[in-house]
Structure formats: C-alpha cells, structure tokens
Tab-separated table of C-alpha atoms in Angstrom:
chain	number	residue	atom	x	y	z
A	217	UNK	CA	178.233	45.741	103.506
A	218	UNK	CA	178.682	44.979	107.134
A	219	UNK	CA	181.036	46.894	109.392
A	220	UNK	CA	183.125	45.408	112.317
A	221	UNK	CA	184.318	48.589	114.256
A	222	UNK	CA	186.204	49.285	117.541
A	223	UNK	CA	187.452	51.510	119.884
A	224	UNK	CA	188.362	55.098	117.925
A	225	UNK	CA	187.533	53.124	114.502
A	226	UNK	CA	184.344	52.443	116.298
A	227	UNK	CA	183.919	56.504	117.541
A	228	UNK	CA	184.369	58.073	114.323
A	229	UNK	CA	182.473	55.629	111.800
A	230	UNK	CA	179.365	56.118	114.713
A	231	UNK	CA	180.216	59.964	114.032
A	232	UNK	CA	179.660	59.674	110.524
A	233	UNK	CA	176.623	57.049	110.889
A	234	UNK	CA	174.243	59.335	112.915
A	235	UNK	CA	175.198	62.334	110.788
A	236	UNK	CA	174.277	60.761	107.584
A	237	UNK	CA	177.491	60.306	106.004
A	238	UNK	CA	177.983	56.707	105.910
A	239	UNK	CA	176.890	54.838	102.420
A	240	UNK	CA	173.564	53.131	102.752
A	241	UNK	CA	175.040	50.259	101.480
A	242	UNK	CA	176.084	49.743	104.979
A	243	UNK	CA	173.159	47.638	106.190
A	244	UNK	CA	174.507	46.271	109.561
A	245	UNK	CA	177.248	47.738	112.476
A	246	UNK	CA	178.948	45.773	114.984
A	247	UNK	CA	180.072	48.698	117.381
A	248	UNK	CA	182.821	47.461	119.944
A	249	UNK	CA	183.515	48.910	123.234
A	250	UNK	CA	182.636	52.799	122.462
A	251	UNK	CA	181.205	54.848	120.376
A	252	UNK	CA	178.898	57.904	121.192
A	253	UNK	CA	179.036	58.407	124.541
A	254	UNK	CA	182.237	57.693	127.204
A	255	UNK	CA	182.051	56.053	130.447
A	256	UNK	CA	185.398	55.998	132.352
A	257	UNK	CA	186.482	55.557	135.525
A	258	UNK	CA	186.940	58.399	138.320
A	259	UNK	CA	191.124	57.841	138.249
A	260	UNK	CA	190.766	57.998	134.595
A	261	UNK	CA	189.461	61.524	134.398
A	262	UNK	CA	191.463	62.431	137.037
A	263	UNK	CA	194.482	61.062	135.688
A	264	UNK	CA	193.754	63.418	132.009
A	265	UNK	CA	192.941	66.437	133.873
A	266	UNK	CA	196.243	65.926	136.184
A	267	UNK	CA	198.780	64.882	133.463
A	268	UNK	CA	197.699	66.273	129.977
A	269	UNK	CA	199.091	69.610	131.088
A	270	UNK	CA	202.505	68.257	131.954
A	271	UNK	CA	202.560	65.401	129.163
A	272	UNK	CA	201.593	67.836	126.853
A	273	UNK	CA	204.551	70.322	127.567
A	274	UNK	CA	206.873	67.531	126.528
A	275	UNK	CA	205.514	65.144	123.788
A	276	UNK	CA	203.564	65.845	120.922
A	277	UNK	CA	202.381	62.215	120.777
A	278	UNK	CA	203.193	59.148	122.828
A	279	UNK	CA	204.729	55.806	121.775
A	280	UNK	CA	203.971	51.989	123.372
A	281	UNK	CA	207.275	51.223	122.095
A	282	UNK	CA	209.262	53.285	123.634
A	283	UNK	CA	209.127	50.284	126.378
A	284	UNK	CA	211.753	48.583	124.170
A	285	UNK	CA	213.654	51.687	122.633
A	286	UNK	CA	212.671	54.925	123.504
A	287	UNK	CA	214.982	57.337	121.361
A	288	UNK	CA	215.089	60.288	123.845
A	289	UNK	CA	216.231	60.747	127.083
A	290	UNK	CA	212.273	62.160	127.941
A	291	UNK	CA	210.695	59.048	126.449
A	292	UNK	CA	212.780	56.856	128.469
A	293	UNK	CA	211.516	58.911	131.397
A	294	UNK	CA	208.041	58.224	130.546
A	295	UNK	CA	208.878	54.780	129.695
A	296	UNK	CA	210.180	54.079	132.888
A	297	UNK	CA	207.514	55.967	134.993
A	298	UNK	CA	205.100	53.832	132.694
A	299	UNK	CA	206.916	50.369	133.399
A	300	UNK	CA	206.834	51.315	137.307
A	301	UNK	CA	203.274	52.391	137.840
A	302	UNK	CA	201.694	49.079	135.336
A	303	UNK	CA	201.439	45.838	136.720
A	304	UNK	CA	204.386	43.498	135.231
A	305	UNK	CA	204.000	41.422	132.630
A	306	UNK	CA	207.107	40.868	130.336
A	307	UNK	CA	205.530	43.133	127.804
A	308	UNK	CA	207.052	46.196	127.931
A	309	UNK	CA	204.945	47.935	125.138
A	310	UNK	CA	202.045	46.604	126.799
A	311	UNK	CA	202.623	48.324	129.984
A	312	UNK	CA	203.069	51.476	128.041
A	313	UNK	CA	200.019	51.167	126.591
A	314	UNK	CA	198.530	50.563	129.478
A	315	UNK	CA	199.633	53.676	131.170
A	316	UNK	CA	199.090	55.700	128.185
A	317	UNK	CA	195.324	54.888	127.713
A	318	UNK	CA	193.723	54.856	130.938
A	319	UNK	CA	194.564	54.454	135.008
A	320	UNK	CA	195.173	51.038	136.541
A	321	UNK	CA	195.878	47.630	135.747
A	322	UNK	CA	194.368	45.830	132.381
A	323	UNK	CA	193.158	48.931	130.607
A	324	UNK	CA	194.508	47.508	126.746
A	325	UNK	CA	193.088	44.375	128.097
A	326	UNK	CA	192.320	41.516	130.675
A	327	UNK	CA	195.372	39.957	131.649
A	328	UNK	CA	194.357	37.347	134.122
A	329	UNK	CA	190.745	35.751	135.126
A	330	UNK	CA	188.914	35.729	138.308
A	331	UNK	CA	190.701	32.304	139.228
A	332	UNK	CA	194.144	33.969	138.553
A	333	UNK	CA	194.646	32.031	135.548
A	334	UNK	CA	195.701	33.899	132.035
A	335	UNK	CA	192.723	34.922	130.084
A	336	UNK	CA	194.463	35.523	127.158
A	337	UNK	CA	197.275	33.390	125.817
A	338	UNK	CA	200.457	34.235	125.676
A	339	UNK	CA	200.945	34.545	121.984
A	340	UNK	CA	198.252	36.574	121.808
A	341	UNK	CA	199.841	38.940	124.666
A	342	UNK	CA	202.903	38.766	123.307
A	343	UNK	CA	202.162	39.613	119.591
A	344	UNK	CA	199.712	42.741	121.073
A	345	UNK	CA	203.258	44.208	121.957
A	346	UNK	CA	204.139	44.625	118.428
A	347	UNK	CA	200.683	45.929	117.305
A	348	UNK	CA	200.608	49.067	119.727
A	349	UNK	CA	202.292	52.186	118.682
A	350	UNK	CA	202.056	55.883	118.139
A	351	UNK	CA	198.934	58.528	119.142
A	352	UNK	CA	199.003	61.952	119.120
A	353	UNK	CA	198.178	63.907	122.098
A	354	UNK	CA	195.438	65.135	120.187
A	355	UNK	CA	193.316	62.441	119.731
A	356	UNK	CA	194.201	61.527	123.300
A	357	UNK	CA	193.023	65.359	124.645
A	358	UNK	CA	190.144	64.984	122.224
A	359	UNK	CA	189.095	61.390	123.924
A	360	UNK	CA	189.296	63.368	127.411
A	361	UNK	CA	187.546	66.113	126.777
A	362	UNK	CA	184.556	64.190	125.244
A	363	UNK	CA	185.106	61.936	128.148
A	364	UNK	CA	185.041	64.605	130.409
A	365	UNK	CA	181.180	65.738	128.834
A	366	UNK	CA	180.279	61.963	128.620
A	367	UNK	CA	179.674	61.867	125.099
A	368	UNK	CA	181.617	62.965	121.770
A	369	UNK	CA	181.832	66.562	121.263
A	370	UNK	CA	183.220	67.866	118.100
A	371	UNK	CA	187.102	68.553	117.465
A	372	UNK	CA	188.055	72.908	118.333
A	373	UNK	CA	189.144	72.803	114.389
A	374	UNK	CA	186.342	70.831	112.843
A	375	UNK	CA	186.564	69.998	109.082
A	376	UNK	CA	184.108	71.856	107.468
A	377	UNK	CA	180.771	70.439	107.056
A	378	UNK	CA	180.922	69.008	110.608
A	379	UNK	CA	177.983	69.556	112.622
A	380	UNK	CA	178.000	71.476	115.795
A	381	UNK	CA	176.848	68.458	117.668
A	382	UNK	CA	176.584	65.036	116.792
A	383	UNK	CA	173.760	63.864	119.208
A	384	UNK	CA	171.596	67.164	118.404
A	385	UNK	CA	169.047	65.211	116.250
A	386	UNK	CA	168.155	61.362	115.378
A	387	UNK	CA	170.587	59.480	113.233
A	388	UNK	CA	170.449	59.230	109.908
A	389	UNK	CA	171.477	55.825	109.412
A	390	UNK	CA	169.086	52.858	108.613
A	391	UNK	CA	171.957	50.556	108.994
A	392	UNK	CA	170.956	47.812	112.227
A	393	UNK	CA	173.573	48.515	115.006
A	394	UNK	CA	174.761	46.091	118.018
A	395	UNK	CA	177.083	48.327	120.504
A	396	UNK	CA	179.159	45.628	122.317
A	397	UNK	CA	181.380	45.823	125.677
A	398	UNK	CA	183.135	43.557	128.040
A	399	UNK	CA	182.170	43.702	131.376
A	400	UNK	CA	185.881	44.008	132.685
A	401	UNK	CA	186.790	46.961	130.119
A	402	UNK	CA	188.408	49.458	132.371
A	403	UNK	CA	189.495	51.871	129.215
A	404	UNK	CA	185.649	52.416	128.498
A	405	UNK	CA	183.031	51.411	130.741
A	406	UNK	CA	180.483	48.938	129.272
A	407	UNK	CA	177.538	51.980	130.018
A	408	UNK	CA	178.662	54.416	127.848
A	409	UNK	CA	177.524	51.320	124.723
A	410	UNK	CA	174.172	50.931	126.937
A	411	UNK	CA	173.551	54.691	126.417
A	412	UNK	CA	174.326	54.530	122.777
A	413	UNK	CA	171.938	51.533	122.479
A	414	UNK	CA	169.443	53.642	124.083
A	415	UNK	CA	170.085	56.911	122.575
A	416	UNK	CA	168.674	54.697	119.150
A	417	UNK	CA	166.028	53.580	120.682
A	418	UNK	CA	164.789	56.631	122.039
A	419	UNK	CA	165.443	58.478	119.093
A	420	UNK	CA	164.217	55.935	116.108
A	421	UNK	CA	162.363	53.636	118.409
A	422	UNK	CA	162.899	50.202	119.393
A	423	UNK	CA	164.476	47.343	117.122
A	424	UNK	CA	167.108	49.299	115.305
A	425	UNK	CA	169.962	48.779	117.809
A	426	UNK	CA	170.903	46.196	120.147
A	427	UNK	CA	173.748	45.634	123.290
A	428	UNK	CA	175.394	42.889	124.215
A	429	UNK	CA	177.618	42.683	126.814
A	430	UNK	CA	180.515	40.425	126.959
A	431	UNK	CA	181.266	38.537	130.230
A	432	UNK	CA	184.952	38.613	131.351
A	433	UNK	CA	185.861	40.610	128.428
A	434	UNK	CA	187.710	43.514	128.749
A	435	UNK	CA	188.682	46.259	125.835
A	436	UNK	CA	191.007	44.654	122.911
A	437	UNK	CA	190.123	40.889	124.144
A	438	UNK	CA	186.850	41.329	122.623
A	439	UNK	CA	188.760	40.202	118.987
C-alpha cells in the first residue's frame, strides 16, 4: 500500500506511523505540507492566542460556508468580519476559510503568481468553495497549541493507549516517507516538513525519508 496524506490527514496518520500503529503493509508515505512538527507564522500564533478565547466563548466549531448562509445572527458576524479582513475573491467560503485557518492573504491556498497572474484556475477556485466546511474548535485549539510547542503534543483527553509523547523515541515505521511543502504555504511553513525529514534521519539514519519542496506552491494547491 502507498499512502497520499495531507494537512490533518497527513498529522494524524504520521502520529500513528512513528508510534507503530500503522500496518506494515504500508511500504511508502507521501506526507503533504505537515506532519510532526508546525512552523507558522508570528501573526498566526498571535492571531490563536488573541482570538481562541473570544471565538471560543461563542462557537463550538466554525463553518467556511457560512460565507453564503450563515444560519445565526453570530455566524453572520464572523462571516462578515471574515469577508472584510480576507483579500476578495468572489469566493465567499474561501475567504472564510481563509480567515479561519491562519492570518493573511492565501493561507487555503495561492491565489495569484509572482507576475499577478492566477495560479490556480478558476474552476479549481471556484469548486474549493464547495469542498470547505465545518471544524471544531477543538481540533483548531489542538493545531495551536501543538503549534505553539512546534511540534504535535498529545490531545488533554487522549484515547487510551496513546503515548505521552509522540517524538519521545524513533519511529516505528519501516514504511519510506517523502514530507512535501510549497514554498508559498503560509498555513504551515515549509520547515516544520524539513524538521520531520530530519527528525528520520537523525533518528533511523539517512535514506528512510526524503523532502521536497514545491516551488510556488502553497497549502491545498499542492493536489
């Protein structure tokens, strides 16, 4: 079997990799944009230390499509705050999404290229819209707080079994990993993959795990 896995697909499968819980059928990993460790921007962790406390008072979860029908009078508050902070783009649910996972402009993904021209086509951009939806402020205060370390820590209820730390000891996967990144990913830097790489190669030596980075790419364009 061979595993193409991204963004909080890509976190937890890497959790259960280097823990040993993955079948050793799995003989090769494509890891996209972040797994093990988190590299994001100053704003960013500003942004979750600043507005989790409030957010979290009012929503158990947040929606990208509340941009096109937001069924309370507080998620059409957020929906508009969202809509007036992203950069425009006749995607409503994508500027949500924007503003829901990260700080600044093309956080779900690179909108235009260095030349000004689009970088992804508009069906593409315009079918993401549909695509985005629900996540509870859990996983999002989960994603901070192992953002705020650097690398994942393990959930305040763990299921049992779950080790106290999942970077304590070397993995336990004989499975050949590549950790891939854009270079223009400004949800999760394109180091926290590099330290993932490394954290293999330090750990089982050299040749189980490669990076590649992905010029002009930024997070979801990757696909």
């Amino acid at each position: 079997l061979k595993a193409v896995i991204h963004c909080q697909g890509s976190i937890s499968f890497m959790m259960a990799a280097v823990v040993g819980w993955i079948d050793p059928r799995v003989t090769h990993i494509v890891s996209s944009a972040v797994s093990l460790f988190m590299d994001v921007t100053e704003s960013t962790l500003l942004k979750q230390r600043l507005a989790m406390p409030v957010v979290t008072r009012m929503f158990r979860g947040l929606d990208a499509q509340w941009g096109i029908r937001a069924g309370t009078p507080s998620a059409a508050l957020f929906a508009a705050a969202a809509k007036r902070m992203e950069r425009p783009c006749n995607n409503p649910t994508c500027q949500m999404a924007n503003f829901m996972y990260g700080s600044g402009w093309d956080v779900l993904f690179r909108h235009r290229d260095d030349n000004d021209d689009p970088w992804v086509p508009e069906a593409v951009h315009e079918w993401s819209g549909r695509e985005v939806g629900y996540t509870p402020l859990s996983l999002i205060a989960q994603v901070a707080e192992s953002s705020r370390h650097g690398y994942i820590v393990p959930s305040p209820t763990p299921p049992p079994g779950t080790p106290p730390a999942y970077l304590a000891a070397r993995p336990r996967t004989e499975a050949q990993v590549t950790f891939i990144a854009g270079d223009h990913n400004n949800m999760f830097r394109w180091q926290g993959q590099h330290r993932a790489a490394r954290f293999f190669d330090e750990s089982l030596g050299p040749g189980q795990a490669d990076f590649v980075v992905l010029k002009g790419f930024g997070h979801l364009d990757t696909f």
